[in-house]
Amino acid sequence: MSVWVDGCMNPLILGIFQYIGPNGTIGSAWQHPSDTSAEFLSIRHWTELAQKFEAANLDFLFLADSYGYPALAGELIEASVREGRGIPHGDPMPIITAMAAVTRDLGFILTTSTTVEPPAANARRFATLDHFTDGRIGWNIVTGSSGATAAALMGKDLISHDVRYDMADEYVDVNLTLWEGSWKDDALVLDKAAGLYADPDKVRLVHYEGQYFRTDGLLNVPPSPQRTPLLVQAGASGRGRQFAGRNAEAVFLAGGDPVVVAKNVAGIRESAVAQGRDADSIKLLVGALFITAPTHAEAVAKYDEMLSMSTREGAAAIYAGNTGVDLLALDPDKPLAQTSTEMGQSNLERYLAKDGTPAPLVRDILENFRTTGINGSVFVGTPHEVVDQIEAFVGATGADGFLIQPHLTPATYDDFIDLILPVLRERGLAPVEHSGQTLRERMFGAGPHLPESHHGRAFRW
Ligand SMILES: Cc1cc2nc3c(=O)[nH]c(=O)nc-3n(C[C@H](O)[C@H](O)[C@H](O)COP(=O)(O)O)c2cc1C
């Protein structure tokens, strides 16, 4: 938890947000002459980025993912294809090992959905990745944004929102059963002379029988450095927060109004406490964009240029893909009539009346979404102005750190590293060094295994 000690805040956790596609959090930044994100299918593009983030001592690189894409009523949204917004989107898993091979400390958080593959396939993949990264892997557990298209692609019906989370609880438990329960720590002997690979008394089949998932079998990978990857989650609906309280060690939150973010932060901490965990057993990381330059005027010019690359049509396509709501088809002078969705709820709830504040009109929602994007906060100014804004935001929300979202790749990150990071370091807000090899140790200063207070420890053999 970001607390003030003797007038000082804890160093922030800083991760990078990317996905395997032409990037741009707000607008189609890939169109910019200096942006390289359209090279997302080149391995070198990724290895060079990973080396840059490692050299800056950032904590991790997060790769978002979804099988879904923006579509409405079974039809592709033209603006999405034309502007490269949500389409295309490659699989992030294969690139992790290439990046791990050229780095030593950088963590990697990989997204997979609980509605696509059987849980045992997920467990084996992450166990293997935990080895290949020397314990630097985390799992962003999502129930699938753009759920309608993802479900249709998989030949399935869209499962209703809360049931998706019920299923996700079980999905996580099957993974935990396999990771924590199949092998004892010292099962691997590797005695060539005796011909003894592993001790048969220390390897076993595990069984899990739930309402939605079951497994009878072996995690066919010896125990990895963390056993269970760092568990991360990113849905902030009421049911999402409950899921986080039970399962997550870190939560990615959308930024935006600090009052709303503070409520989400508090709600997730309360949910952890309700599950018998400490309030600070979950790190709260806020998605944010940092636009900076040596002078205020230059920073504002960069910001204006970014907004000029964000169209109403492109923004509406992303909104529709996430929530199922077509803002362009609604009366611009009325608030949203729909108050819930079986797709992503956070971006619908964001624009409903609350706490005595009237609901915004559709035209204002579209403009707000066009200029702030799916995940919220934008900090603009000179490095000192931005760090002042960061301090105020963290003080007001209790967040533990940020997920640095892309505008221009790599220029936005270069600006953060070259201009903002030194000021954060000056003020003691960014770590100068870190301890521990694994991602869990890096985030918590403890590990490498799940803490005792996490329910997953009950699956330990
Ligand atoms: C910073 C951030 C990153 C996210 N990354 C992903 C992702 O990679 N894949 C995905 O399907 N959803 C992602 N989401 C969306 C959430 O997982 C979730 O689908 C969405 O917020 C709706 O969940 P809810 O109904 O519980 O709010 C992200 C959300 C945030 C705020």
PDB file of N, CA, C and O in Angstrom, residues 160-220:
ATOM      1  N   SER A 160     -22.690 -15.578 -19.142  1.00  0.00           N
ATOM      2  CA  SER A 160     -23.059 -14.321 -18.500  1.00  0.00           C
ATOM      3  C   SER A 160     -21.938 -13.866 -17.542  1.00  0.00           C
ATOM      4  O   SER A 160     -21.145 -14.676 -17.044  1.00  0.00           O
ATOM      5  N   HIS A 161     -21.914 -12.558 -17.315  1.00  0.00           N
ATOM      6  CA  HIS A 161     -20.781 -11.896 -16.640  1.00  0.00           C
ATOM      7  C   HIS A 161     -20.391 -12.563 -15.323  1.00  0.00           C
ATOM      8  O   HIS A 161     -19.249 -12.972 -15.126  1.00  0.00           O
ATOM      9  N   ASP A 162     -21.359 -12.692 -14.384  1.00  0.00           N
ATOM     10  CA  ASP A 162     -20.981 -13.189 -13.063  1.00  0.00           C
ATOM     11  C   ASP A 162     -20.634 -14.678 -13.100  1.00  0.00           C
ATOM     12  O   ASP A 162     -19.765 -15.139 -12.347  1.00  0.00           O
ATOM     13  N   VAL A 163     -21.312 -15.419 -13.978  1.00  0.00           N
ATOM     14  CA  VAL A 163     -20.983 -16.858 -14.096  1.00  0.00           C
ATOM     15  C   VAL A 163     -19.560 -17.016 -14.627  1.00  0.00           C
ATOM     16  O   VAL A 163     -18.818 -17.914 -14.204  1.00  0.00           O
ATOM     17  N   ARG A 164     -19.170 -16.113 -15.537  1.00  0.00           N
ATOM     18  CA  ARG A 164     -17.771 -16.169 -16.020  1.00  0.00           C
ATOM     19  C   ARG A 164     -16.795 -16.080 -14.845  1.00  0.00           C
ATOM     20  O   ARG A 164     -15.792 -16.778 -14.806  1.00  0.00           O
ATOM     21  N   TYR A 165     -17.116 -15.200 -13.885  1.00  0.00           N
ATOM     22  CA  TYR A 165     -16.225 -15.076 -12.724  1.00  0.00           C
ATOM     23  C   TYR A 165     -16.319 -16.307 -11.810  1.00  0.00           C
ATOM     24  O   TYR A 165     -15.302 -16.734 -11.236  1.00  0.00           O
ATOM     25  N   ASP A 166     -17.536 -16.886 -11.650  1.00  0.00           N
ATOM     26  CA  ASP A 166     -17.646 -18.124 -10.849  1.00  0.00           C
ATOM     27  C   ASP A 166     -16.763 -19.200 -11.469  1.00  0.00           C
ATOM     28  O   ASP A 166     -16.048 -19.932 -10.778  1.00  0.00           O
ATOM     29  N   MET A 167     -16.849 -19.289 -12.800  1.00  0.00           N
ATOM     30  CA  MET A 167     -16.039 -20.291 -13.493  1.00  0.00           C
ATOM     31  C   MET A 167     -14.552 -19.979 -13.340  1.00  0.00           C
ATOM     32  O   MET A 167     -13.731 -20.885 -13.180  1.00  0.00           O
ATOM     33  N   ALA A 168     -14.239 -18.677 -13.366  1.00  0.00           N
ATOM     34  CA  ALA A 168     -12.827 -18.288 -13.269  1.00  0.00           C
ATOM     35  C   ALA A 168     -12.241 -18.674 -11.905  1.00  0.00           C
ATOM     36  O   ALA A 168     -11.081 -19.074 -11.809  1.00  0.00           O
ATOM     37  N   ASP A 169     -13.039 -18.566 -10.828  1.00  0.00           N
ATOM     38  CA  ASP A 169     -12.549 -19.004  -9.508  1.00  0.00           C
ATOM     39  C   ASP A 169     -12.118 -20.468  -9.572  1.00  0.00           C
ATOM     40  O   ASP A 169     -11.058 -20.851  -9.064  1.00  0.00           O
ATOM     41  N   GLU A 170     -12.967 -21.292 -10.194  1.00  0.00           N
ATOM     42  CA  GLU A 170     -12.631 -22.723 -10.293  1.00  0.00           C
ATOM     43  C   GLU A 170     -11.435 -22.940 -11.215  1.00  0.00           C
ATOM     44  O   GLU A 170     -10.585 -23.801 -10.965  1.00  0.00           O
ATOM     45  N   TYR A 171     -11.416 -22.181 -12.296  1.00  0.00           N
ATOM     46  CA  TYR A 171     -10.318 -22.311 -13.266  1.00  0.00           C
ATOM     47  C   TYR A 171      -8.977 -22.061 -12.567  1.00  0.00           C
ATOM     48  O   TYR A 171      -8.016 -22.808 -12.750  1.00  0.00           O
ATOM     49  N   VAL A 172      -8.947 -21.026 -11.739  1.00  0.00           N
ATOM     50  CA  VAL A 172      -7.724 -20.716 -10.990  1.00  0.00           C
ATOM     51  C   VAL A 172      -7.396 -21.869 -10.045  1.00  0.00           C
ATOM     52  O   VAL A 172      -6.243 -22.295  -9.928  1.00  0.00           O
ATOM     53  N   ASP A 173      -8.418 -22.417  -9.390  1.00  0.00           N
ATOM     54  CA  ASP A 173      -8.164 -23.504  -8.431  1.00  0.00           C
ATOM     55  C   ASP A 173      -7.593 -24.744  -9.110  1.00  0.00           C
ATOM     56  O   ASP A 173      -6.743 -25.432  -8.539  1.00  0.00           O
ATOM     57  N   VAL A 174      -8.070 -25.045 -10.311  1.00  0.00           N
ATOM     58  CA  VAL A 174      -7.501 -26.200 -11.021  1.00  0.00           C
ATOM     59  C   VAL A 174      -6.018 -25.947 -11.289  1.00  0.00           C
ATOM     60  O   VAL A 174      -5.162 -26.809 -11.073  1.00  0.00           O
ATOM     61  N   ASN A 175      -5.712 -24.738 -11.727  1.00  0.00           N
ATOM     62  CA  ASN A 175      -4.308 -24.391 -11.962  1.00  0.00           C
ATOM     63  C   ASN A 175      -3.495 -24.525 -10.671  1.00  0.00           C
ATOM     64  O   ASN A 175      -2.406 -25.094 -10.665  1.00  0.00           O
ATOM     65  N   LEU A 176      -4.051 -23.996  -9.565  1.00  0.00           N
ATOM     66  CA  LEU A 176      -3.332 -24.046  -8.285  1.00  0.00           C
ATOM     67  C   LEU A 176      -3.120 -25.496  -7.835  1.00  0.00           C
ATOM     68  O   LEU A 176      -2.057 -25.850  -7.318  1.00  0.00           O
ATOM     69  N   THR A 177      -4.148 -26.325  -8.033  1.00  0.00           N
ATOM     70  CA  THR A 177      -4.034 -27.739  -7.658  1.00  0.00           C
ATOM     71  C   THR A 177      -2.838 -28.362  -8.371  1.00  0.00           C
ATOM     72  O   THR A 177      -2.049 -29.094  -7.774  1.00  0.00           O
ATOM     73  N   LEU A 178      -2.714 -28.064  -9.651  1.00  0.00           N
ATOM     74  CA  LEU A 178      -1.634 -28.655 -10.439  1.00  0.00           C
ATOM     75  C   LEU A 178      -0.277 -28.067 -10.040  1.00  0.00           C
ATOM     76  O   LEU A 178       0.680 -28.794  -9.796  1.00  0.00           O
ATOM     77  N   TRP A 179      -0.204 -26.731  -9.959  1.00  0.00           N
ATOM     78  CA  TRP A 179       1.086 -26.091  -9.649  1.00  0.00           C
ATOM     79  C   TRP A 179       1.592 -26.459  -8.263  1.00  0.00           C
ATOM     80  O   TRP A 179       2.770 -26.683  -8.055  1.00  0.00           O
ATOM     81  N   GLU A 180       0.658 -26.422  -7.295  1.00  0.00           N
ATOM     82  CA  GLU A 180       1.087 -26.567  -5.898  1.00  0.00           C
ATOM     83  C   GLU A 180       1.082 -28.024  -5.437  1.00  0.00           C
ATOM     84  O   GLU A 180       1.757 -28.362  -4.471  1.00  0.00           O
ATOM     85  N   GLY A 181       0.290 -28.868  -6.133  1.00  0.00           N
ATOM     86  CA  GLY A 181       0.015 -30.180  -5.555  1.00  0.00           C
ATOM     87  C   GLY A 181       0.664 -31.378  -6.211  1.00  0.00           C
ATOM     88  O   GLY A 181       0.618 -32.473  -5.657  1.00  0.00           O
ATOM     89  N   SER A 182       1.228 -31.242  -7.401  1.00  0.00           N
ATOM     90  CA  SER A 182       1.692 -32.429  -8.116  1.00  0.00           C
ATOM     91  C   SER A 182       3.071 -32.914  -7.682  1.00  0.00           C
ATOM     92  O   SER A 182       3.335 -34.106  -7.674  1.00  0.00           O
ATOM     93  N   TRP A 183       3.945 -31.983  -7.385  1.00  0.00           N
ATOM     94  CA  TRP A 183       5.340 -32.336  -7.088  1.00  0.00           C
ATOM     95  C   TRP A 183       5.745 -31.773  -5.728  1.00  0.00           C
ATOM     96  O   TRP A 183       5.412 -30.641  -5.401  1.00  0.00           O
ATOM     97  N   LYS A 184       6.522 -32.568  -4.989  1.00  0.00           N
ATOM     98  CA  LYS A 184       7.169 -31.998  -3.789  1.00  0.00           C
ATOM     99  C   LYS A 184       8.400 -31.212  -4.236  1.00  0.00           C
ATOM    100  O   LYS A 184       8.983 -31.497  -5.282  1.00  0.00           O
ATOM    101  N   ASP A 185       8.787 -30.266  -3.411  1.00  0.00           N
ATOM    102  CA  ASP A 185       9.912 -29.395  -3.776  1.00  0.00           C
ATOM    103  C   ASP A 185      11.170 -30.176  -4.153  1.00  0.00           C
ATOM    104  O   ASP A 185      11.893 -29.802  -5.064  1.00  0.00           O
ATOM    105  N   ASP A 186      11.424 -31.268  -3.389  1.00  0.00           N
ATOM    106  CA  ASP A 186      12.685 -31.992  -3.611  1.00  0.00           C
ATOM    107  C   ASP A 186      12.480 -33.264  -4.426  1.00  0.00           C
ATOM    108  O   ASP A 186      13.243 -34.220  -4.314  1.00  0.00           O
ATOM    109  N   ALA A 187      11.454 -33.302  -5.266  1.00  0.00           N
ATOM    110  CA  ALA A 187      11.149 -34.515  -6.030  1.00  0.00           C
ATOM    111  C   ALA A 187      12.215 -34.811  -7.094  1.00  0.00           C
ATOM    112  O   ALA A 187      12.502 -35.962  -7.396  1.00  0.00           O
ATOM    113  N   LEU A 188      12.783 -33.753  -7.638  1.00  0.00           N
ATOM    114  CA  LEU A 188      13.734 -33.922  -8.732  1.00  0.00           C
ATOM    115  C   LEU A 188      15.090 -34.346  -8.169  1.00  0.00           C
ATOM    116  O   LEU A 188      15.658 -33.643  -7.337  1.00  0.00           O
ATOM    117  N   VAL A 189      15.625 -35.511  -8.589  1.00  0.00           N
ATOM    118  CA  VAL A 189      16.902 -35.995  -8.050  1.00  0.00           C
ATOM    119  C   VAL A 189      18.016 -35.814  -9.082  1.00  0.00           C
ATOM    120  O   VAL A 189      19.115 -35.400  -8.765  1.00  0.00           O
ATOM    121  N   LEU A 190      17.739 -36.156 -10.321  1.00  0.00           N
ATOM    122  CA  LEU A 190      18.691 -35.986 -11.428  1.00  0.00           C
ATOM    123  C   LEU A 190      20.034 -36.663 -11.149  1.00  0.00           C
ATOM    124  O   LEU A 190      21.080 -36.076 -11.387  1.00  0.00           O
ATOM    125  N   ASP A 191      19.968 -37.891 -10.605  1.00  0.00           N
ATOM    126  CA  ASP A 191      21.194 -38.648 -10.322  1.00  0.00           C
ATOM    127  C   ASP A 191      21.488 -39.530 -11.530  1.00  0.00           C
ATOM    128  O   ASP A 191      20.857 -40.577 -11.712  1.00  0.00           O
ATOM    129  N   LYS A 192      22.441 -39.136 -12.346  1.00  0.00           N
ATOM    130  CA  LYS A 192      22.731 -39.878 -13.579  1.00  0.00           C
ATOM    131  C   LYS A 192      23.293 -41.257 -13.264  1.00  0.00           C
ATOM    132  O   LYS A 192      22.921 -42.241 -13.906  1.00  0.00           O
ATOM    133  N   ALA A 193      24.191 -41.333 -12.264  1.00  0.00           N
ATOM    134  CA  ALA A 193      24.830 -42.616 -11.959  1.00  0.00           C
ATOM    135  C   ALA A 193      23.789 -43.636 -11.498  1.00  0.00           C
ATOM    136  O   ALA A 193      23.818 -44.798 -11.894  1.00  0.00           O
ATOM    137  N   ALA A 194      22.846 -43.187 -10.674  1.00  0.00           N
ATOM    138  CA  ALA A 194      21.826 -44.109 -10.153  1.00  0.00           C
ATOM    139  C   ALA A 194      20.655 -44.270 -11.128  1.00  0.00           C
ATOM    140  O   ALA A 194      19.752 -45.066 -10.899  1.00  0.00           O
ATOM    141  N   GLY A 195      20.637 -43.490 -12.176  1.00  0.00           N
ATOM    142  CA  GLY A 195      19.516 -43.559 -13.133  1.00  0.00           C
ATOM    143  C   GLY A 195      18.210 -43.090 -12.519  1.00  0.00           C
ATOM    144  O   GLY A 195      17.132 -43.541 -12.884  1.00  0.00           O
ATOM    145  N   LEU A 196      18.319 -42.190 -11.539  1.00  0.00           N
ATOM    146  CA  LEU A 196      17.113 -41.718 -10.841  1.00  0.00           C
ATOM    147  C   LEU A 196      16.813 -40.271 -11.249  1.00  0.00           C
ATOM    148  O   LEU A 196      17.509 -39.345 -10.842  1.00  0.00           O
ATOM    149  N   TYR A 197      15.794 -40.103 -12.074  1.00  0.00           N
ATOM    150  CA  TYR A 197      15.419 -38.748 -12.500  1.00  0.00           C
ATOM    151  C   TYR A 197      14.654 -38.025 -11.393  1.00  0.00           C
ATOM    152  O   TYR A 197      15.029 -36.957 -10.956  1.00  0.00           O
ATOM    153  N   ALA A 198      13.557 -38.661 -10.957  1.00  0.00           N
ATOM    154  CA  ALA A 198      12.747 -38.051  -9.891  1.00  0.00           C
ATOM    155  C   ALA A 198      12.283 -39.137  -8.931  1.00  0.00           C
ATOM    156  O   ALA A 198      12.146 -40.303  -9.317  1.00  0.00           O
ATOM    157  N   ASP A 199      12.039 -38.755  -7.690  1.00  0.00           N
ATOM    158  CA  ASP A 199      11.612 -39.702  -6.652  1.00  0.00           C
ATOM    159  C   ASP A 199      10.119 -39.998  -6.824  1.00  0.00           C
ATOM    160  O   ASP A 199       9.286 -39.100  -6.644  1.00  0.00           O
ATOM    161  N   PRO A 200       9.772 -41.240  -7.155  1.00  0.00           N
ATOM    162  CA  PRO A 200       8.343 -41.556  -7.413  1.00  0.00           C
ATOM    163  C   PRO A 200       7.440 -41.292  -6.209  1.00  0.00           C
ATOM    164  O   PRO A 200       6.241 -41.106  -6.371  1.00  0.00           O
ATOM    165  N   ASP A 201       8.010 -41.265  -4.984  1.00  0.00           N
ATOM    166  CA  ASP A 201       7.180 -40.980  -3.806  1.00  0.00           C
ATOM    167  C   ASP A 201       6.846 -39.497  -3.686  1.00  0.00           C
ATOM    168  O   ASP A 201       6.079 -39.098  -2.824  1.00  0.00           O
ATOM    169  N   LYS A 202       7.463 -38.692  -4.536  1.00  0.00           N
ATOM    170  CA  LYS A 202       7.289 -37.239  -4.398  1.00  0.00           C
ATOM    171  C   LYS A 202       6.629 -36.609  -5.622  1.00  0.00           C
ATOM    172  O   LYS A 202       6.692 -35.395  -5.803  1.00  0.00           O
ATOM    173  N   VAL A 203       6.059 -37.462  -6.449  1.00  0.00           N
ATOM    174  CA  VAL A 203       5.316 -36.973  -7.622  1.00  0.00           C
ATOM    175  C   VAL A 203       3.992 -37.714  -7.631  1.00  0.00           C
ATOM    176  O   VAL A 203       3.955 -38.934  -7.443  1.00  0.00           O
ATOM    177  N   ARG A 204       2.893 -36.994  -7.811  1.00  0.00           N
ATOM    178  CA  ARG A 204       1.589 -37.679  -7.724  1.00  0.00           C
ATOM    179  C   ARG A 204       0.564 -37.047  -8.670  1.00  0.00           C
ATOM    180  O   ARG A 204       0.722 -35.903  -9.126  1.00  0.00           O
ATOM    181  N   LEU A 205      -0.489 -37.811  -8.900  1.00  0.00           N
ATOM    182  CA  LEU A 205      -1.627 -37.281  -9.650  1.00  0.00           C
ATOM    183  C   LEU A 205      -2.475 -36.438  -8.698  1.00  0.00           C
ATOM    184  O   LEU A 205      -2.555 -36.730  -7.502  1.00  0.00           O
ATOM    185  N   VAL A 206      -3.096 -35.407  -9.203  1.00  0.00           N
ATOM    186  CA  VAL A 206      -3.998 -34.605  -8.365  1.00  0.00           C
ATOM    187  C   VAL A 206      -5.414 -34.664  -8.950  1.00  0.00           C
ATOM    188  O   VAL A 206      -5.602 -34.983 -10.125  1.00  0.00           O
ATOM    189  N   HIS A 207      -6.377 -34.375  -8.087  1.00  0.00           N
ATOM    190  CA  HIS A 207      -7.783 -34.472  -8.493  1.00  0.00           C
ATOM    191  C   HIS A 207      -8.511 -33.204  -8.075  1.00  0.00           C
ATOM    192  O   HIS A 207      -8.320 -32.707  -6.967  1.00  0.00           O
ATOM    193  N   TYR A 208      -9.336 -32.720  -8.938  1.00  0.00           N
ATOM    194  CA  TYR A 208     -10.166 -31.550  -8.605  1.00  0.00           C
ATOM    195  C   TYR A 208     -11.502 -31.747  -9.296  1.00  0.00           C
ATOM    196  O   TYR A 208     -11.557 -32.043 -10.491  1.00  0.00           O
ATOM    197  N   GLU A 209     -12.544 -31.601  -8.556  1.00  0.00           N
ATOM    198  CA  GLU A 209     -13.883 -31.771  -9.143  1.00  0.00           C
ATOM    199  C   GLU A 209     -14.690 -30.539  -8.754  1.00  0.00           C
ATOM    200  O   GLU A 209     -14.972 -30.315  -7.589  1.00  0.00           O
ATOM    201  N   GLY A 210     -15.019 -29.681  -9.714  1.00  0.00           N
ATOM    202  CA  GLY A 210     -15.822 -28.508  -9.421  1.00  0.00           C
ATOM    203  C   GLY A 210     -17.125 -28.559 -10.205  1.00  0.00           C
ATOM    204  O   GLY A 210     -17.442 -29.568 -10.841  1.00  0.00           O
ATOM    205  N   GLN A 211     -17.845 -27.474 -10.159  1.00  0.00           N
ATOM    206  CA  GLN A 211     -19.107 -27.416 -10.908  1.00  0.00           C
ATOM    207  C   GLN A 211     -18.836 -27.263 -12.409  1.00  0.00           C
ATOM    208  O   GLN A 211     -19.559 -27.775 -13.241  1.00  0.00           O
ATOM    209  N   TYR A 212     -17.756 -26.568 -12.731  1.00  0.00           N
ATOM    210  CA  TYR A 212     -17.478 -26.261 -14.139  1.00  0.00           C
ATOM    211  C   TYR A 212     -16.256 -26.970 -14.701  1.00  0.00           C
ATOM    212  O   TYR A 212     -16.172 -27.185 -15.905  1.00  0.00           O
ATOM    213  N   PHE A 213     -15.290 -27.248 -13.845  1.00  0.00           N
ATOM    214  CA  PHE A 213     -14.032 -27.832 -14.325  1.00  0.00           C
ATOM    215  C   PHE A 213     -13.639 -28.998 -13.436  1.00  0.00           C
ATOM    216  O   PHE A 213     -13.942 -29.004 -12.237  1.00  0.00           O
ATOM    217  N   ARG A 214     -12.950 -29.958 -14.048  1.00  0.00           N
ATOM    218  CA  ARG A 214     -12.339 -30.997 -13.220  1.00  0.00           C
ATOM    219  C   ARG A 214     -11.027 -31.415 -13.850  1.00  0.00           C
ATOM    220  O   ARG A 214     -10.800 -31.234 -15.046  1.00  0.00           O
ATOM    221  N   THR A 215     -10.164 -31.936 -13.017  1.00  0.00           N
ATOM    222  CA  THR A 215      -8.918 -32.488 -13.546  1.00  0.00           C
ATOM    223  C   THR A 215      -8.543 -33.708 -12.740  1.00  0.00           C
ATOM    224  O   THR A 215      -8.785 -33.775 -11.539  1.00  0.00           O
ATOM    225  N   ASP A 216      -7.992 -34.697 -13.419  1.00  0.00           N
ATOM    226  CA  ASP A 216      -7.415 -35.886 -12.788  1.00  0.00           C
ATOM    227  C   ASP A 216      -6.091 -36.081 -13.476  1.00  0.00           C
ATOM    228  O   ASP A 216      -6.060 -36.529 -14.621  1.00  0.00           O
ATOM    229  N   GLY A 217      -5.014 -35.708 -12.840  1.00  0.00           N
ATOM    230  CA  GLY A 217      -3.765 -35.902 -13.560  1.00  0.00           C
ATOM    231  C   GLY A 217      -2.574 -35.209 -12.953  1.00  0.00           C
ATOM    232  O   GLY A 217      -2.589 -34.776 -11.801  1.00  0.00           O
ATOM    233  N   LEU A 218      -1.564 -35.103 -13.784  1.00  0.00           N
ATOM    234  CA  LEU A 218      -0.249 -34.647 -13.343  1.00  0.00           C
ATOM    235  C   LEU A 218       0.114 -33.338 -14.029  1.00  0.00           C
ATOM    236  O   LEU A 218      -0.108 -33.198 -15.230  1.00  0.00           O
ATOM    237  N   LEU A 219       0.673 -32.429 -13.277  1.00  0.00           N
ATOM    238  CA  LEU A 219       1.340 -31.294 -13.919  1.00  0.00           C
ATOM    239  C   LEU A 219       2.674 -31.850 -14.404  1.00  0.00           C
ATOM    240  O   LEU A 219       3.540 -32.184 -13.596  1.00  0.00           O
ATOM    241  N   ASN A 220       2.813 -31.943 -15.719  1.00  0.00           N
ATOM    242  CA  ASN A 220       3.963 -32.685 -16.235  1.00  0.00           C
ATOM    243  C   ASN A 220       5.212 -31.814 -16.391  1.00  0.00           C
ATOM    244  O   ASN A 220       5.928 -31.918 -17.367  1.00  0.00           O
TER     245      ASN A 220
END
